PDB file of N, CA and C in Angstrom:
ATOM      1  N   MET W   1     137.866 120.297 167.247  1.00  0.00           N
ATOM      2  CA  MET W   1     138.903 118.756 168.266  1.00  0.00           C
ATOM      3  C   MET W   1     138.176 118.132 168.959  1.00  0.00           C
ATOM      4  N   GLY W   2     138.375 117.062 169.517  1.00  0.00           N
ATOM      5  CA  GLY W   2     137.639 116.462 170.217  1.00  0.00           C
ATOM      6  C   GLY W   2     138.319 116.875 171.717  1.00  0.00           C
ATOM      7  N   ASP W   3     137.131 116.449 173.051  1.00  0.00           N
ATOM      8  CA  ASP W   3     137.188 117.053 174.123  1.00  0.00           C
ATOM      9  C   ASP W   3     138.417 115.796 174.747  1.00  0.00           C
ATOM     10  N   ILE W   4     139.131 117.210 175.272  1.00  0.00           N
ATOM     11  CA  ILE W   4     140.163 115.996 176.356  1.00  0.00           C
ATOM     12  C   ILE W   4     139.766 115.618 177.690  1.00  0.00           C
ATOM     13  N   PRO W   5     140.256 114.065 177.923  1.00  0.00           N
ATOM     14  CA  PRO W   5     139.271 113.807 179.038  1.00  0.00           C
ATOM     15  C   PRO W   5     140.566 114.444 180.347  1.00  0.00           C
ATOM     16  N   PRO W   6     139.593 114.198 181.652  1.00  0.00           N
ATOM     17  CA  PRO W   6     140.422 114.688 182.595  1.00  0.00           C
ATOM     18  C   PRO W   6     141.289 113.523 183.072  1.00  0.00           C
ATOM     19  N   PRO W   7     142.272 114.376 183.814  1.00  0.00           N
ATOM     20  CA  PRO W   7     143.768 113.183 184.001  1.00  0.00           C
ATOM     21  C   PRO W   7     143.545 112.211 184.371  1.00  0.00           C
ATOM     22  N   GLU W   8     142.237 112.032 185.586  1.00  0.00           N
ATOM     23  CA  GLU W   8     142.162 111.187 186.072  1.00  0.00           C
ATOM     24  C   GLU W   8     141.328 109.783 185.353  1.00  0.00           C
ATOM     25  N   TYR W   9     141.120 110.439 184.124  1.00  0.00           N
ATOM     26  CA  TYR W   9     140.044 108.900 183.298  1.00  0.00           C
ATOM     27  C   TYR W   9     141.413 108.939 182.024  1.00  0.00           C
ATOM     28  N   ASP W  10     142.485 109.768 182.127  1.00  0.00           N
ATOM     29  CA  ASP W  10     143.297 109.882 180.692  1.00  0.00           C
ATOM     30  C   ASP W  10     144.016 108.319 180.832  1.00  0.00           C
ATOM     31  N   LEU W  11     143.723 107.345 180.090  1.00  0.00           N
ATOM     32  CA  LEU W  11     144.863 105.957 180.828  1.00  0.00           C
ATOM     33  C   LEU W  11     145.813 105.899 179.329  1.00  0.00           C
ATOM     34  N   ASN W  12     145.901 106.612 178.296  1.00  0.00           N
ATOM     35  CA  ASN W  12     147.320 106.948 178.193  1.00  0.00           C
ATOM     36  C   ASN W  12     148.208 107.598 178.744  1.00  0.00           C
ATOM     37  N   ALA W  13     147.729 108.835 179.354  1.00  0.00           N
ATOM     38  CA  ALA W  13     148.648 109.601 180.559  1.00  0.00           C
ATOM     39  C   ALA W  13     149.388 108.623 181.343  1.00  0.00           C
ATOM     40  N   LYS W  14     148.382 107.794 181.550  1.00  0.00           N
ATOM     41  CA  LYS W  14     148.403 107.047 183.049  1.00  0.00           C
ATOM     42  C   LYS W  14     149.778 105.441 182.720  1.00  0.00           C
ATOM     43  N   TRP W  15     149.481 105.185 181.692  1.00  0.00           N
ATOM     44  CA  TRP W  15     150.403 104.218 181.428  1.00  0.00           C
ATOM     45  C   TRP W  15     151.739 104.792 180.863  1.00  0.00           C
ATOM     46  N   ASP W  16     151.815 105.823 180.005  1.00  0.00           N
ATOM     47  CA  ASP W  16     152.699 106.225 180.021  1.00  0.00           C
ATOM     48  C   ASP W  16     153.551 106.639 181.125  1.00  0.00           C
ATOM     49  N   ALA W  17     153.320 107.281 181.901  1.00  0.00           N
ATOM     50  CA  ALA W  17     153.551 107.795 183.528  1.00  0.00           C
ATOM     51  C   ALA W  17     153.938 106.596 183.856  1.00  0.00           C
ATOM     52  N   CYS W  18     153.431 105.176 183.868  1.00  0.00           N
ATOM     53  CA  CYS W  18     153.897 104.088 185.057  1.00  0.00           C
ATOM     54  C   CYS W  18     154.698 103.502 183.928  1.00  0.00           C
ATOM     55  N   LEU W  19     154.683 103.567 182.781  1.00  0.00           N
ATOM     56  CA  LEU W  19     155.972 103.143 181.797  1.00  0.00           C
ATOM     57  C   LEU W  19     157.361 104.082 182.025  1.00  0.00           C
ATOM     58  N   ASP W  20     157.202 105.212 182.192  1.00  0.00           N
ATOM     59  CA  ASP W  20     158.681 106.026 182.372  1.00  0.00           C
ATOM     60  C   ASP W  20     158.900 105.690 183.877  1.00  0.00           C
ATOM     61  N   LEU W  21     157.904 105.774 184.758  1.00  0.00           N
ATOM     62  CA  LEU W  21     158.144 105.377 186.361  1.00  0.00           C
ATOM     63  C   LEU W  21     158.989 104.214 186.460  1.00  0.00           C
ATOM     64  N   SER W  22     158.342 102.676 185.594  1.00  0.00           N
ATOM     65  CA  SER W  22     158.778 101.586 186.020  1.00  0.00           C
ATOM     66  C   SER W  22     160.422 101.763 185.606  1.00  0.00           C
ATOM     67  N   LEU W  23     160.741 102.067 183.786  1.00  0.00           N
ATOM     68  CA  LEU W  23     162.006 102.070 183.364  1.00  0.00           C
ATOM     69  C   LEU W  23     162.939 102.986 184.508  1.00  0.00           C
ATOM     70  N   ARG W  24     162.619 104.349 184.951  1.00  0.00           N
ATOM     71  CA  ARG W  24     163.366 104.601 185.611  1.00  0.00           C
ATOM     72  C   ARG W  24     163.894 104.072 187.168  1.00  0.00           C
ATOM     73  N   ARG W  25     162.862 103.638 187.738  1.00  0.00           N
ATOM     74  CA  ARG W  25     163.113 103.139 189.058  1.00  0.00           C
ATOM     75  C   ARG W  25     163.635 101.759 188.638  1.00  0.00           C
ATOM     76  N   PHE W  26     163.609 101.106 187.790  1.00  0.00           N
ATOM     77  CA  PHE W  26     164.358  99.805 187.383  1.00  0.00           C
ATOM     78  C   PHE W  26     165.935 100.125 186.781  1.00  0.00           C
ATOM     79  N   ALA W  27     165.927 101.532 186.663  1.00  0.00           N
ATOM     80  CA  ALA W  27     167.483 101.736 186.485  1.00  0.00           C
ATOM     81  C   ALA W  27     168.181 102.018 187.170  1.00  0.00           C
ATOM     82  N   TYR W  28     167.417 102.841 188.092  1.00  0.00           N
ATOM     83  CA  TYR W  28     168.205 103.578 189.289  1.00  0.00           C
ATOM     84  C   TYR W  28     168.594 102.529 190.392  1.00  0.00           C
ATOM     85  N   SER W  29     167.721 101.402 190.699  1.00  0.00           N
ATOM     86  CA  SER W  29     167.574 100.598 191.370  1.00  0.00           C
ATOM     87  C   SER W  29     168.690  99.642 191.148  1.00  0.00           C
ATOM     88  N   SER W  30     168.425  99.584 190.114  1.00  0.00           N
ATOM     89  CA  SER W  30     170.082  98.547 189.380  1.00  0.00           C
ATOM     90  C   SER W  30     171.159  99.145 189.637  1.00  0.00           C
ATOM     91  N   LEU W  31     171.560 100.139 189.220  1.00  0.00           N
ATOM     92  CA  LEU W  31     172.427 101.075 189.505  1.00  0.00           C
ATOM     93  C   LEU W  31     172.997 101.505 191.082  1.00  0.00           C
ATOM     94  N   ALA W  32     171.832 100.881 192.208  1.00  0.00           N
ATOM     95  CA  ALA W  32     172.674 101.199 193.161  1.00  0.00           C
ATOM     96  C   ALA W  32     172.701  99.767 193.585  1.00  0.00           C
ATOM     97  N   GLY W  33     172.098  98.936 193.229  1.00  0.00           N
ATOM     98  CA  GLY W  33     172.517  97.714 193.621  1.00  0.00           C
ATOM     99  C   GLY W  33     174.069  97.119 192.729  1.00  0.00           C
ATOM    100  N   ALA W  34     174.401  97.609 191.689  1.00  0.00           N
ATOM    101  CA  ALA W  34     175.575  97.114 191.036  1.00  0.00           C
ATOM    102  C   ALA W  34     176.861  97.999 192.122  1.00  0.00           C
ATOM    103  N   PHE W  35     176.654  99.434 192.513  1.00  0.00           N
ATOM    104  CA  PHE W  35     177.455 100.144 193.224  1.00  0.00           C
ATOM    105  C   PHE W  35     177.466  99.373 194.545  1.00  0.00           C
ATOM    106  N   GLY W  36     176.142  98.761 195.045  1.00  0.00           N
ATOM    107  CA  GLY W  36     176.621  98.286 196.577  1.00  0.00           C
ATOM    108  C   GLY W  36     177.106  97.139 196.563  1.00  0.00           C
ATOM    109  N   GLY W  37     176.881  96.279 195.260  1.00  0.00           N
ATOM    110  CA  GLY W  37     177.490  94.938 195.076  1.00  0.00           C
ATOM    111  C   GLY W  37     179.062  95.365 194.777  1.00  0.00           C
ATOM    112  N   LEU W  38     179.291  96.669 194.319  1.00  0.00           N
ATOM    113  CA  LEU W  38     180.944  96.484 194.226  1.00  0.00           C
ATOM    114  C   LEU W  38     181.879  96.859 195.389  1.00  0.00           C
ATOM    115  N   LEU W  39     180.980  97.546 196.432  1.00  0.00           N
ATOM    116  CA  LEU W  39     181.355  98.096 197.179  1.00  0.00           C
ATOM    117  C   LEU W  39     181.458  96.977 198.345  1.00  0.00           C
ATOM    118  N   LEU W  40     180.476  95.694 198.237  1.00  0.00           N
ATOM    119  CA  LEU W  40     180.125  94.837 200.059  1.00  0.00           C
ATOM    120  C   LEU W  40     181.030  93.595 199.399  1.00  0.00           C
ATOM    121  N   PHE W  41     180.421  93.042 198.167  1.00  0.00           N
ATOM    122  CA  PHE W  41     181.146  91.798 197.861  1.00  0.00           C
ATOM    123  C   PHE W  41     182.439  91.765 196.560  1.00  0.00           C
ATOM    124  N   ARG W  42     182.644  90.627 196.831  1.00  0.00           N
ATOM    125  CA  ARG W  42     183.911  90.362 196.227  1.00  0.00           C
ATOM    126  C   ARG W  42     183.525  89.435 195.026  1.00  0.00           C
ATOM    127  N   SER W  43     182.941  87.950 195.454  1.00  0.00           N
ATOM    128  CA  SER W  43     182.069  87.350 194.088  1.00  0.00           C
ATOM    129  C   SER W  43     181.330  87.933 193.194  1.00  0.00           C
ATOM    130  N   PRO W  44     181.511  87.539 191.720  1.00  0.00           N
ATOM    131  CA  PRO W  44     180.583  88.285 190.766  1.00  0.00           C
ATOM    132  C   PRO W  44     179.148  87.848 190.805  1.00  0.00           C
ATOM    133  N   VAL W  45     179.241  86.694 191.452  1.00  0.00           N
ATOM    134  CA  VAL W  45     177.667  86.330 191.797  1.00  0.00           C
ATOM    135  C   VAL W  45     176.592  86.863 192.833  1.00  0.00           C
ATOM    136  N   THR W  46     177.784  87.330 193.290  1.00  0.00           N
ATOM    137  CA  THR W  46     177.150  87.594 194.599  1.00  0.00           C
ATOM    138  C   THR W  46     176.897  89.634 194.100  1.00  0.00           C
ATOM    139  N   ARG W  47     177.021  90.233 193.370  1.00  0.00           N
ATOM    140  CA  ARG W  47     177.136  91.030 192.933  1.00  0.00           C
ATOM    141  C   ARG W  47     175.961  91.213 191.793  1.00  0.00           C
ATOM    142  N   TRP W  48     176.422  90.097 190.665  1.00  0.00           N
ATOM    143  CA  TRP W  48     175.134  90.602 190.120  1.00  0.00           C
ATOM    144  C   TRP W  48     173.686  89.909 190.847  1.00  0.00           C
ATOM    145  N   ALA W  49     173.702  89.166 192.184  1.00  0.00           N
ATOM    146  CA  ALA W  49     172.463  88.986 193.031  1.00  0.00           C
ATOM    147  C   ALA W  49     172.120  90.101 193.746  1.00  0.00           C
ATOM    148  N   SER W  50     172.927  91.291 193.523  1.00  0.00           N
ATOM    149  CA  SER W  50     172.505  92.211 194.423  1.00  0.00           C
ATOM    150  C   SER W  50     172.206  93.541 193.298  1.00  0.00           C
ATOM    151  N   ILE W  51     172.246  92.927 192.123  1.00  0.00           N
ATOM    152  CA  ILE W  51     172.048  94.104 190.530  1.00  0.00           C
ATOM    153  C   ILE W  51     170.487  93.355 190.999  1.00  0.00           C
ATOM    154  N   ALA W  52     170.542  92.305 191.042  1.00  0.00           N
ATOM    155  CA  ALA W  52     168.889  91.652 190.367  1.00  0.00           C
ATOM    156  C   ALA W  52     167.931  92.457 191.876  1.00  0.00           C
ATOM    157  N   PHE W  53     169.075  91.837 192.889  1.00  0.00           N
ATOM    158  CA  PHE W  53     167.648  92.224 194.447  1.00  0.00           C
ATOM    159  C   PHE W  53     167.838  93.963 194.099  1.00  0.00           C
ATOM    160  N   GLY W  54     168.523  94.807 193.434  1.00  0.00           N
ATOM    161  CA  GLY W  54     168.055  96.374 193.058  1.00  0.00           C
ATOM    162  C   GLY W  54     166.948  96.495 192.901  1.00  0.00           C
ATOM    163  N   ALA W  55     167.097  95.817 191.245  1.00  0.00           N
ATOM    164  CA  ALA W  55     166.406  95.715 190.130  1.00  0.00           C
ATOM    165  C   ALA W  55     164.958  95.539 190.656  1.00  0.00           C
ATOM    166  N   GLY W  56     164.764  94.293 191.290  1.00  0.00           N
ATOM    167  CA  GLY W  56     163.105  93.284 191.663  1.00  0.00           C
ATOM    168  C   GLY W  56     162.840  94.742 192.778  1.00  0.00           C
ATOM    169  N   ILE W  57     163.653  95.667 193.918  1.00  0.00           N
ATOM    170  CA  ILE W  57     162.863  96.767 194.512  1.00  0.00           C
ATOM    171  C   ILE W  57     162.322  97.688 193.641  1.00  0.00           C
ATOM    172  N   GLY W  58     162.964  97.817 192.870  1.00  0.00           N
ATOM    173  CA  GLY W  58     162.573  98.955 191.435  1.00  0.00           C
ATOM    174  C   GLY W  58     161.294  99.194 191.241  1.00  0.00           C
ATOM    175  N   ILE W  59     160.969  97.612 190.193  1.00  0.00           N
ATOM    176  CA  ILE W  59     159.840  96.621 189.848  1.00  0.00           C
ATOM    177  C   ILE W  59     158.985  97.045 190.788  1.00  0.00           C
ATOM    178  N   GLY W  60     159.558  96.555 192.084  1.00  0.00           N
ATOM    179  CA  GLY W  60     158.284  96.863 192.874  1.00  0.00           C
ATOM    180  C   GLY W  60     157.734  97.955 193.756  1.00  0.00           C
ATOM    181  N   SER W  61     157.930  98.330 193.850  1.00  0.00           N
ATOM    182  CA  SER W  61     158.011 100.004 194.268  1.00  0.00           C
ATOM    183  C   SER W  61     157.175 100.704 192.894  1.00  0.00           C
ATOM    184  N   ALA W  62     157.644 100.487 192.044  1.00  0.00           N
ATOM    185  CA  ALA W  62     156.927 100.935 190.573  1.00  0.00           C
ATOM    186  C   ALA W  62     155.372 100.293 190.441  1.00  0.00           C
ATOM    187  N   TYR W  63     155.193  98.910 190.708  1.00  0.00           N
ATOM    188  CA  TYR W  63     154.424  98.559 190.485  1.00  0.00           C
ATOM    189  C   TYR W  63     153.554  98.782 191.825  1.00  0.00           C
ATOM    190  N   THR W  64     153.787  99.690 192.835  1.00  0.00           N
ATOM    191  CA  THR W  64     152.910  99.735 193.776  1.00  0.00           C
ATOM    192  C   THR W  64     152.490 100.474 193.259  1.00  0.00           C
ATOM    193  N   GLU W  65     153.144 101.818 193.098  1.00  0.00           N
ATOM    194  CA  GLU W  65     152.859 103.339 192.802  1.00  0.00           C
ATOM    195  C   GLU W  65     152.044 103.295 191.481  1.00  0.00           C
ATOM    196  N   CYS W  66     152.699 102.666 190.777  1.00  0.00           N
ATOM    197  CA  CYS W  66     150.939 102.269 189.548  1.00  0.00           C
ATOM    198  C   CYS W  66     149.845 101.951 189.572  1.00  0.00           C
ATOM    199  N   SER W  67     149.630 100.670 190.730  1.00  0.00           N
ATOM    200  CA  SER W  67     148.442 100.322 191.003  1.00  0.00           C
ATOM    201  C   SER W  67     147.842 100.794 191.784  1.00  0.00           C
ATOM    202  N   GLN W  68     148.344 102.014 192.312  1.00  0.00           N
ATOM    203  CA  GLN W  68     147.655 102.967 192.986  1.00  0.00           C
ATOM    204  C   GLN W  68     147.451 104.369 192.079  1.00  0.00           C
ATOM    205  N   LYS W  69     147.998 104.384 190.947  1.00  0.00           N
ATOM    206  CA  LYS W  69     147.268 105.330 190.053  1.00  0.00           C
ATOM    207  C   LYS W  69     146.639 104.942 189.146  1.00  0.00           C
ATOM    208  N   PHE W  70     146.378 103.675 188.952  1.00  0.00           N
ATOM    209  CA  PHE W  70     144.806 103.103 188.692  1.00  0.00           C
ATOM    210  C   PHE W  70     143.896 102.648 189.071  1.00  0.00           C
ATOM    211  N   GLY W  71     144.111 103.184 190.354  1.00  0.00           N
ATOM    212  CA  GLY W  71     142.624 103.178 191.414  1.00  0.00           C
ATOM    213  C   GLY W  71     142.669 101.868 191.878  1.00  0.00           C
ATOM    214  N   GLY W  72     143.860 101.010 192.366  1.00  0.00           N
ATOM    215  CA  GLY W  72     143.322  99.817 192.794  1.00  0.00           C
ATOM    216  C   GLY W  72     144.275  99.997 194.218  1.00  0.00           C
ATOM    217  N   SER W  73     143.912  99.746 195.419  1.00  0.00           N
ATOM    218  CA  SER W  73     144.694  99.862 196.172  1.00  0.00           C
ATOM    219  C   SER W  73     144.523  98.481 196.926  1.00  0.00           C
ATOM    220  N   PHE W  74     145.524  98.160 198.390  1.00  0.00           N
ATOM    221  CA  PHE W  74     145.462  96.953 198.542  1.00  0.00           C
ATOM    222  C   PHE W  74     144.701  96.705 199.536  1.00  0.00           C
ATOM    223  N   PRO W  75     144.090  95.728 199.967  1.00  0.00           N
ATOM    224  CA  PRO W  75     143.306  95.990 200.737  1.00  0.00           C
ATOM    225  C   PRO W  75     143.611  95.774 202.349  1.00  0.00           C
ATOM    226  N   LEU W  76     142.668  96.480 202.906  1.00  0.00           N
ATOM    227  CA  LEU W  76     143.277  96.631 203.984  1.00  0.00           C
ATOM    228  C   LEU W  76     142.893  95.469 205.381  1.00  0.00           C
ATOM    229  N   LEU W  77     144.089  95.217 205.772  1.00  0.00           N
ATOM    230  CA  LEU W  77     144.106  93.866 206.487  1.00  0.00           C
ATOM    231  C   LEU W  77     142.909  94.562 208.111  1.00  0.00           C
ATOM    232  N   PRO W  78     142.722  93.179 208.647  1.00  0.00           N
ATOM    233  CA  PRO W  78     141.782  93.541 209.469  1.00  0.00           C
ATOM    234  C   PRO W  78     142.299  93.925 210.697  1.00  0.00           C
ATOM    235  N   PRO W  79     142.092  94.833 211.803  1.00  0.00           N
ATOM    236  CA  PRO W  79     143.112  94.496 212.796  1.00  0.00           C
ATOM    237  C   PRO W  79     143.218  93.408 214.042  1.00  0.00           C
ATOM    238  N   PRO W  80     144.177  93.200 214.497  1.00  0.00           N
ATOM    239  CA  PRO W  80     144.415  92.339 215.082  1.00  0.00           C
ATOM    240  C   PRO W  80     143.682  92.176 216.301  1.00  0.00           C
ATOM    241  N   PRO W  81     143.440  90.675 216.657  1.00  0.00           N
ATOM    242  CA  PRO W  81     142.294  90.902 217.995  1.00  0.00           C
ATOM    243  C   PRO W  81     143.064  91.072 218.724  1.00  0.00           C
ATOM    244  N   LYS W  82     142.799  91.755 219.640  1.00  0.00           N
ATOM    245  CA  LYS W  82     142.506  92.129 221.623  1.00  0.00           C
ATOM    246  C   LYS W  82     142.773  91.612 222.038  1.00  0.00           C
ATOM    247  N   VAL W  83     144.297  91.129 222.948  1.00  0.00           N
ATOM    248  CA  VAL W  83     144.487  90.134 223.802  1.00  0.00           C
ATOM    249  C   VAL W  83     144.200  90.806 225.186  1.00  0.00           C
ATOM    250  N   ALA W  84     143.381  90.217 225.977  1.00  0.00           N
ATOM    251  CA  ALA W  84     143.045  90.645 227.300  1.00  0.00           C
ATOM    252  C   ALA W  84     144.416  90.652 228.039  1.00  0.00           C
ATOM    253  N   GLN W  85     144.912  91.620 228.554  1.00  0.00           N
ATOM    254  CA  GLN W  85     145.862  91.932 229.553  1.00  0.00           C
ATOM    255  C   GLN W  85     145.399  91.399 230.859  1.00  0.00           C
ATOM    256  N   THR W  86     146.130  90.533 231.374  1.00  0.00           N
ATOM    257  CA  THR W  86     146.275  89.415 232.554  1.00  0.00           C
ATOM    258  C   THR W  86     147.151  90.053 233.779  1.00  0.00           C
ATOM    259  N   PRO W  87     146.427  90.692 234.859  1.00  0.00           N
ATOM    260  CA  PRO W  87     147.849  91.045 235.913  1.00  0.00           C
ATOM    261  C   PRO W  87     148.427  90.463 235.874  1.00  0.00           C
ATOM    262  N   GLN W  88     149.596  90.958 236.315  1.00  0.00           N
ATOM    263  CA  GLN W  88     150.964  90.062 237.038  1.00  0.00           C
ATOM    264  C   GLN W  88     150.684  89.891 238.142  1.00  0.00           C
ATOM    265  N   VAL W  89     151.115  88.375 238.414  1.00  0.00           N
ATOM    266  CA  VAL W  89     151.098  88.131 239.997  1.00  0.00           C
ATOM    267  C   VAL W  89     152.619  88.242 240.304  1.00  0.00           C
ATOM    268  N   PHE W  90     152.946  88.849 241.290  1.00  0.00           N
ATOM    269  CA  PHE W  90     153.991  88.967 242.037  1.00  0.00           C
ATOM    270  C   PHE W  90     154.384  87.829 243.277  1.00  0.00           C
ATOM    271  N   VAL W  91     154.837  86.649 243.598  1.00  0.00           N
ATOM    272  CA  VAL W  91     155.153  85.775 244.513  1.00  0.00           C
ATOM    273  C   VAL W  91     156.289  86.249 245.379  1.00  0.00           C
ATOM    274  N   LEU W  92     155.789  86.797 246.619  1.00  0.00           N
ATOM    275  CA  LEU W  92     156.869  86.973 247.582  1.00  0.00           C
ATOM    276  C   LEU W  92     157.485  85.549 248.027  1.00  0.00           C
ATOM    277  N   MET W  93     158.125  85.343 247.745  1.00  0.00           N
ATOM    278  CA  MET W  93     159.187  84.141 248.583  1.00  0.00           C
ATOM    279  C   MET W  93     159.793  84.341 249.242  1.00  0.00           C
ATOM    280  N   GLU W  94     159.841  83.786 250.547  1.00  0.00           N
ATOM    281  CA  GLU W  94     161.125  83.850 251.614  1.00  0.00           C
ATOM    282  C   GLU W  94     161.597  82.535 251.492  1.00  0.00           C
ATOM    283  N   PHE W  95     162.979  82.205 252.596  1.00  0.00           N
ATOM    284  CA  PHE W  95     163.945  80.745 251.643  1.00  0.00           C
ATOM    285  C   PHE W  95     165.154  81.446 252.773  1.00  0.00           C
ATOM    286  N   LYS W  96     165.763  80.503 253.342  1.00  0.00           N
ATOM    287  CA  LYS W  96     166.882  80.904 254.093  1.00  0.00           C
ATOM    288  C   LYS W  96     168.081  80.056 253.327  1.00  0.00           C
ATOM    289  N   ALA W  97     169.711  81.053 252.792  1.00  0.00           N
ATOM    290  CA  ALA W  97     169.949  80.567 252.352  1.00  0.00           C
ATOM    291  C   ALA W  97     171.479  81.154 253.415  1.00  0.00           C
ATOM    292  N   TYR W  98     172.300  80.304 253.604  1.00  0.00           N
ATOM    293  CA  TYR W  98     173.548  79.967 254.094  1.00  0.00           C
ATOM    294  C   TYR W  98     173.169  80.746 255.450  1.00  0.00           C
ATOM    295  N   GLY W  99     172.002  80.437 255.897  1.00  0.00           N
ATOM    296  CA  GLY W  99     171.695  81.225 257.238  1.00  0.00           C
ATOM    297  C   GLY W  99     171.382  82.348 257.010  1.00  0.00           C
ATOM    298  N   VAL W 100     170.583  82.924 256.456  1.00  0.00           N
ATOM    299  CA  VAL W 100     170.222  84.498 256.219  1.00  0.00           C
ATOM    300  C   VAL W 100     169.085  84.142 255.494  1.00  0.00           C
ATOM    301  N   TRP W 101     168.072  85.480 255.869  1.00  0.00           N
ATOM    302  CA  TRP W 101     166.634  84.857 255.343  1.00  0.00           C
ATOM    303  C   TRP W 101     166.762  85.892 254.164  1.00  0.00           C
ATOM    304  N   CYS W 102     166.089  85.128 253.180  1.00  0.00           N
ATOM    305  CA  CYS W 102     166.233  86.311 251.664  1.00  0.00           C
ATOM    306  C   CYS W 102     164.967  86.133 251.280  1.00  0.00           C
ATOM    307  N   ARG W 103     164.801  87.502 250.405  1.00  0.00           N
ATOM    308  CA  ARG W 103     163.302  87.497 249.922  1.00  0.00           C
ATOM    309  C   ARG W 103     163.567  87.729 248.390  1.00  0.00           C
ATOM    310  N   ASP W 104     162.863  86.846 247.263  1.00  0.00           N
ATOM    311  CA  ASP W 104     162.971  86.606 246.116  1.00  0.00           C
ATOM    312  C   ASP W 104     161.519  87.270 245.557  1.00  0.00           C
ATOM    313  N   VAL W 105     161.409  88.331 244.948  1.00  0.00           N
ATOM    314  CA  VAL W 105     160.100  88.279 244.081  1.00  0.00           C
ATOM    315  C   VAL W 105     160.077  88.017 242.624  1.00  0.00           C
ATOM    316  N   ASN W 106     159.090  87.092 242.286  1.00  0.00           N
ATOM    317  CA  ASN W 106     159.219  86.632 240.705  1.00  0.00           C
ATOM    318  C   ASN W 106     158.513  87.215 239.857  1.00  0.00           C
ATOM    319  N   GLY W 107     158.556  87.525 239.139  1.00  0.00           N
ATOM    320  CA  GLY W 107     157.917  88.654 237.761  1.00  0.00           C
ATOM    321  C   GLY W 107     158.455  88.254 237.002  1.00  0.00           C
TER     322      GLY W 107
END
């Protein structure tokens, strides 16, 4: 018989796993959207929208996991630039209100 490739190189197994994962997540998240729409909404349009939203979440999560299985990953974003912290300056103001000296600290 032929040699069996290691799991990281077996494309047929990866495609089977991704197809299975996609169908399960699509079905389960659509059912969750239908249940949520049944509980939360009265209009059929919003119920269908919640089903579509759930299906989109399922397909998106399956796509993300499948792309990681095939070795692709999302590019890392560069870290945000550091912002220099400026020291806070407090201004002490004295003013006379109704004949009484008051102090106000702005900050």
